[in-house]
């Protein structure tokens, strides 16, 4: 999958893109991530990318000319790519969208800054607008990095066997079960007996029950959409009345 990132802060991405999984995927040719400095497409001496808003008011707006030139060039270079504007007005990013985007041949991620981009850019060149949540960021760069990291995990071969996508906590729509490692007793706190028992069927049942328990307590909203079987519903019914643990 090819991902083009258009930004006025290209160096923002240096360190996160050197992170192990994504970097290794690029080296192996599974991902082709290219960061572009929007200023390359400016024509004036001072390489200006913003201007004052018509109608007045505080803040600046990203000018249409460099964005049109840049996006048109990147679209021509990446046939079939989806052009995404990261913006507070977008659809809120979630795991179903991550899966959908994982199937696309290419993404062109446009990072907004200031108050936003000239509306004509959005109308003419943007396929989808995405927000990563209801809080205020300084610009689209952090959001673009969230898209890259989440979508990259969907590309076959990017995530190894041990850390398989199938086991991601959102896979069946439940939160993860608790995890323990050595020692078996730490400061008087013991690891649940079943995890030391070697009884793999019992361990699987315990993990499922704990995942259901965590979800019921911390994110009951997730249960409605979760992929639950008859056994899960029975466990939940039980947890609903008998849950007296205090974590
Ligand atoms: C404080 C300025 N706001 C006035 C109502 C509007 C505003 C403009 C630009 C708020 C944030 C931003 C910059 N944010 C993004 O470009 C952004 C973002 C976000 O702020 N939250 C969640 N997802 C995203 S994606 C891009």
Short mmCIF file of C-alpha atoms and ligand atoms in Angstrom, two decimals:
data_model
loop_
_atom_site.label_atom_id
_atom_site.label_comp_id
_atom_site.label_asym_id
_atom_site.label_seq_id
_atom_site.Cartn_x
_atom_site.Cartn_y
_atom_site.Cartn_z
CA UNK A 1 0.00 0.00 0.00
CA UNK A 2 1.22 3.46 -0.89
CA UNK A 3 0.62 6.30 1.58
CA UNK A 4 1.46 9.91 0.68
CA UNK A 5 1.43 12.46 3.49
CA UNK A 6 1.13 16.16 2.63
CA UNK A 7 2.20 18.52 5.42
CA UNK A 8 3.97 21.78 6.21
CA UNK A 9 5.84 19.90 9.00
CA UNK A 10 7.46 16.92 7.22
CA UNK A 11 10.03 16.37 10.00
CA UNK A 12 7.17 15.61 12.42
CA UNK A 13 7.02 12.12 10.84
CA UNK A 14 10.76 11.27 10.96
CA UNK A 15 10.85 9.50 14.29
CA UNK A 16 7.42 7.77 14.25
CA UNK A 17 8.10 6.34 10.78
CA UNK A 18 11.41 4.90 11.99
CA UNK A 19 9.43 2.93 14.60
CA UNK A 20 10.12 -0.79 14.19
CA UNK A 21 6.97 -2.35 12.68
CA UNK A 22 6.27 0.38 10.13
CA UNK A 23 9.90 0.84 9.21
CA UNK A 24 10.39 -2.90 8.70
CA UNK A 25 7.24 -3.02 6.53
CA UNK A 26 8.65 -0.22 4.35
CA UNK A 27 12.01 -2.00 4.04
CA UNK A 28 10.21 -5.19 3.00
CA UNK A 29 8.19 -3.33 0.36
CA UNK A 30 4.81 -3.93 2.03
CA UNK A 31 4.33 -0.20 2.60
CA UNK A 32 5.50 2.75 0.53
CA UNK A 33 5.17 5.83 2.75
CA UNK A 34 6.20 9.19 1.32
CA UNK A 35 6.16 12.45 3.27
CA UNK A 36 5.86 15.63 1.19
CA UNK A 37 6.52 19.22 2.21
CA UNK A 38 3.61 21.31 0.90
CA UNK A 39 5.99 24.26 0.48
CA UNK A 40 7.54 22.44 -2.51
CA UNK A 41 4.39 23.41 -4.47
CA UNK A 42 4.45 27.12 -3.58
CA UNK A 43 5.59 29.57 -6.26
CA UNK A 44 6.40 32.69 -4.22
CA UNK A 45 9.75 33.62 -2.73
CA UNK A 46 8.57 33.15 0.87
CA UNK A 47 6.81 29.83 0.14
CA UNK A 48 3.59 30.94 1.83
CA UNK A 49 0.89 28.29 2.38
CA UNK A 50 -1.68 30.32 4.35
CA UNK A 51 -3.65 33.54 4.08
CA UNK A 52 -6.20 35.59 6.03
CA UNK A 53 -9.83 34.44 5.94
CA UNK A 54 -12.33 36.27 3.72
CA UNK A 55 -14.96 37.81 5.97
CA UNK A 56 -12.39 38.48 8.67
CA UNK A 57 -11.80 36.88 12.03
CA UNK A 58 -8.92 35.26 13.86
CA UNK A 59 -6.55 32.67 12.44
CA UNK A 60 -5.39 31.77 8.97
CA UNK A 61 -6.61 29.49 6.17
CA UNK A 62 -4.51 27.19 3.99
CA UNK A 63 -4.34 28.68 0.49
CA UNK A 64 -5.83 26.70 -2.39
CA UNK A 65 -3.00 27.03 -4.98
CA UNK A 66 -0.25 24.88 -3.37
CA UNK A 67 -2.79 22.30 -2.15
CA UNK A 68 -4.37 21.94 -5.62
CA UNK A 69 -0.96 21.56 -7.30
CA UNK A 70 0.26 19.05 -4.71
CA UNK A 71 -2.88 16.91 -4.50
CA UNK A 72 -3.32 16.82 -8.29
CA UNK A 73 0.26 15.63 -8.71
CA UNK A 74 -0.01 12.97 -5.96
CA UNK A 75 -3.34 11.71 -7.33
CA UNK A 76 -1.77 11.30 -10.76
CA UNK A 77 1.15 9.36 -9.21
CA UNK A 78 -1.04 7.08 -7.09
CA UNK A 79 -3.93 5.75 -9.23
CA UNK A 80 -6.95 4.63 -7.24
CA UNK A 81 -5.76 6.34 -4.04
CA UNK A 82 -8.27 7.86 -1.63
CA UNK A 83 -7.59 11.49 -0.74
CA UNK A 84 -8.26 12.06 2.96
CA UNK A 85 -8.37 15.39 4.78
CA UNK A 86 -7.65 15.13 8.49
CA UNK A 87 -10.05 17.58 10.09
CA UNK A 88 -12.22 18.07 13.19
CA UNK A 89 -15.26 18.01 10.84
CA UNK A 90 -14.54 14.44 9.68
CA UNK A 91 -16.09 11.05 10.44
CA UNK A 92 -14.67 9.74 13.69
CA UNK A 93 -11.99 7.10 13.07
CA UNK A 94 -12.67 3.62 14.44
CA UNK A 95 -11.67 -0.01 13.85
CA UNK A 96 -14.36 -0.75 11.20
CA UNK A 97 -13.03 2.22 9.19
CA UNK A 98 -9.46 0.97 9.74
CA UNK A 99 -10.43 -2.37 8.17
CA UNK A 100 -12.14 -0.65 5.24
CA UNK A 101 -9.12 1.59 4.55
CA UNK A 102 -6.77 -1.37 4.81
CA UNK A 103 -8.21 -2.63 1.48
CA UNK A 104 -7.40 0.54 -0.49
CA UNK A 105 -4.47 0.61 -2.92
CA UNK A 106 -3.33 4.03 -1.73
CA UNK A 107 -4.03 6.91 0.62
CA UNK A 108 -3.15 10.58 0.24
CA UNK A 109 -3.31 12.15 3.70
CA UNK A 110 -3.70 15.92 3.73
CA UNK A 111 -2.74 17.48 7.07
CA UNK A 112 -4.58 20.70 7.80
CA UNK A 113 -3.07 23.45 9.94
CA UNK A 114 -4.37 26.82 11.19
CA UNK A 115 -8.17 27.13 11.07
CA UNK A 116 -8.43 24.72 8.13
CA UNK A 117 -8.17 24.53 4.34
CA UNK A 118 -9.91 26.69 1.73
CA UNK A 119 -13.33 25.10 1.14
CA UNK A 120 -12.67 24.74 -2.62
CA UNK A 121 -9.89 22.25 -1.86
CA UNK A 122 -12.27 20.12 0.16
CA UNK A 123 -15.00 20.28 -2.50
CA UNK A 124 -12.81 19.53 -5.51
CA UNK A 125 -10.14 17.16 -4.23
CA UNK A 126 -11.06 15.49 -0.95
CA UNK A 127 -12.74 12.07 -1.02
CA UNK A 128 -13.17 11.68 2.74
CA UNK A 129 -12.74 13.79 5.87
CA UNK A 130 -11.55 12.03 9.01
CA UNK A 131 -11.29 13.13 12.66
CA UNK A 132 -9.59 10.97 15.30
CA UNK A 133 -11.88 12.04 18.13
CA UNK A 134 -13.64 14.86 19.90
CA UNK A 135 -10.72 16.89 21.25
CA UNK A 136 -8.69 19.75 19.80
CA UNK A 137 -5.34 19.03 18.11
CA UNK A 138 -2.99 21.70 16.75
CA UNK A 139 -3.20 20.20 13.26
CA UNK A 140 -3.70 17.05 11.21
CA UNK A 141 -0.20 15.56 11.59
CA UNK A 142 -0.82 13.53 14.75
CA UNK A 143 -4.10 12.31 13.27
CA UNK A 144 -2.35 11.28 10.02
CA UNK A 145 0.17 9.27 12.05
CA UNK A 146 -2.72 7.51 13.83
CA UNK A 147 -4.18 6.55 10.42
CA UNK A 148 -0.82 5.30 9.16
CA UNK A 149 -0.19 3.13 12.21
CA UNK A 150 -3.69 1.65 12.34
CA UNK A 151 -4.08 1.02 8.60
CA UNK A 152 -0.53 -0.39 8.29
CA UNK A 153 -1.46 -3.15 10.75
CA UNK A 154 -4.15 -4.35 8.32
CA UNK A 155 -1.71 -4.84 5.45
CA UNK A 156 -0.91 -8.57 5.19
CA UNK A 157 2.55 -9.36 6.57
CA UNK A 158 3.07 -6.08 8.46
CA UNK A 159 2.16 -7.53 11.84
CA UNK A 160 3.90 -10.80 12.81
CA UNK A 161 2.33 -14.10 13.83
CA UNK A 162 2.76 -13.56 17.58
CA UNK A 163 1.04 -10.19 17.49
CA UNK A 164 -1.59 -11.25 14.95
CA UNK A 165 -4.35 -8.83 13.95
CA UNK A 166 -6.84 -11.55 14.89
CA UNK A 167 -5.89 -11.09 18.52
CA UNK A 168 -6.19 -7.30 18.58
CA UNK A 169 -8.44 -6.31 21.46
CA UNK A 170 -11.10 -4.96 19.10
CA UNK A 171 -11.17 -8.14 17.03
CA UNK A 172 -14.30 -9.56 18.62
CA UNK A 173 -15.32 -6.14 19.89
CA UNK A 174 -14.29 -6.84 23.49
CA UNK A 175 -11.62 -5.34 25.73
CA UNK A 176 -8.63 -7.54 26.43
CA UNK A 177 -8.36 -9.88 29.42
CA UNK A 178 -5.75 -9.13 32.15
CA UNK A 179 -2.14 -10.25 31.60
CA UNK A 180 0.41 -11.61 34.08
CA UNK A 181 4.06 -12.56 33.94
CA UNK A 182 6.56 -13.79 36.56
CA UNK A 183 6.87 -13.87 39.53
CA UNK A 184 3.85 -15.97 40.60
CA UNK A 185 3.48 -13.87 43.77
CA UNK A 186 4.55 -10.22 43.80
CA UNK A 187 4.18 -8.12 46.98
CA UNK A 188 1.66 -10.63 48.23
CA UNK A 189 -0.41 -10.47 45.01
CA UNK A 190 -0.83 -13.90 43.38
CA UNK A 191 -1.31 -14.72 39.69
CA UNK A 192 -4.70 -16.45 39.16
CA UNK A 193 -4.21 -20.20 39.73
CA UNK A 194 -5.74 -21.24 36.40
CA UNK A 195 -2.96 -19.47 34.42
CA UNK A 196 -0.36 -21.70 36.12
CA UNK A 197 -2.43 -24.89 35.70
CA UNK A 198 -1.39 -25.81 32.15
CA UNK A 199 -5.07 -26.52 31.37
CA UNK A 200 -5.35 -24.65 28.08
CA UNK A 201 -9.12 -25.05 27.70
CA UNK A 202 -9.63 -23.66 31.21
CA UNK A 203 -7.24 -20.77 30.46
CA UNK A 204 -9.16 -19.90 27.26
CA UNK A 205 -12.46 -19.91 29.20
CA UNK A 206 -10.97 -17.76 31.99
CA UNK A 207 -9.61 -15.21 29.46
CA UNK A 208 -12.95 -14.97 27.67
CA UNK A 209 -14.81 -14.47 30.96
CA UNK A 210 -12.31 -11.77 32.08
CA UNK A 211 -12.60 -10.01 28.70
CA UNK A 212 -16.37 -9.97 29.10
CA UNK A 213 -16.01 -8.75 32.71
CA UNK A 214 -13.67 -5.86 31.75
CA UNK A 215 -15.96 -4.84 28.90
CA UNK A 216 -19.13 -4.97 31.01
CA UNK A 217 -17.48 -2.74 33.62
CA UNK A 218 -15.44 -0.30 31.61
CA UNK A 219 -17.11 -0.13 28.18
CA UNK A 220 -20.63 -1.61 28.34
CA UNK A 221 -21.40 0.32 25.12
CA UNK A 222 -19.15 -2.13 23.23
CA UNK A 223 -21.22 -5.17 24.15
CA UNK A 224 -24.08 -4.28 21.81
CA UNK A 225 -21.86 -4.61 18.72
CA UNK A 226 -19.59 -7.40 20.04
CA UNK A 227 -19.41 -10.80 18.39
CA UNK A 228 -20.90 -12.90 21.21
CA UNK A 229 -21.95 -16.54 21.31
CA UNK A 230 -24.44 -18.37 23.54
CA UNK A 231 -21.67 -19.21 26.02
CA UNK A 232 -20.69 -15.52 26.26
CA UNK A 233 -24.27 -14.48 26.97
CA UNK A 234 -24.47 -17.02 29.76
CA UNK A 235 -21.18 -15.77 31.24
CA UNK A 236 -22.39 -12.16 31.00
CA UNK A 237 -25.65 -13.00 32.69
CA UNK A 238 -23.61 -14.49 35.54
CA UNK A 239 -21.21 -11.51 35.69
CA UNK A 240 -24.08 -9.04 35.77
CA UNK A 241 -25.15 -10.33 39.17
CA UNK A 242 -21.98 -11.85 40.63
CA UNK A 243 -19.29 -9.26 39.69
CA UNK A 244 -17.80 -8.14 43.01
CA UNK A 245 -14.11 -7.73 42.05
CA UNK A 246 -12.94 -4.10 42.39
CA UNK A 247 -10.42 -3.48 39.56
C1 LIG B 1 -9.53 25.99 18.16
C2 LIG B 1 -9.86 26.21 16.70
N1 LIG B 1 -11.19 25.67 16.42
C3 LIG B 1 -12.16 26.77 16.34
C4 LIG B 1 -13.55 26.29 16.49
C5 LIG B 1 -11.25 24.89 15.21
C6 LIG B 1 -10.09 24.01 14.96
C7 LIG B 1 -9.32 24.16 13.81
C8 LIG B 1 -8.25 23.32 13.58
C9 LIG B 1 -9.77 22.98 15.84
C10 LIG B 1 -8.68 22.15 15.59
C11 LIG B 1 -7.93 22.32 14.46
C12 LIG B 1 -6.77 21.43 14.18
N2 LIG B 1 -7.17 20.03 14.22
C13 LIG B 1 -7.03 19.21 13.21
O1 LIG B 1 -6.55 19.62 12.16
C14 LIG B 1 -7.51 17.85 13.32
C15 LIG B 1 -8.17 17.16 14.40
C16 LIG B 1 -8.57 17.57 15.70
O2 LIG B 1 -8.37 18.71 16.16
N3 LIG B 1 -9.20 16.66 16.49
C17 LIG B 1 -9.45 15.38 16.09
N4 LIG B 1 -9.09 14.96 14.89
C18 LIG B 1 -8.46 15.85 14.06
S1 LIG B 1 -7.94 15.51 12.52
C19 LIG B 1 -7.35 17.00 12.25
#
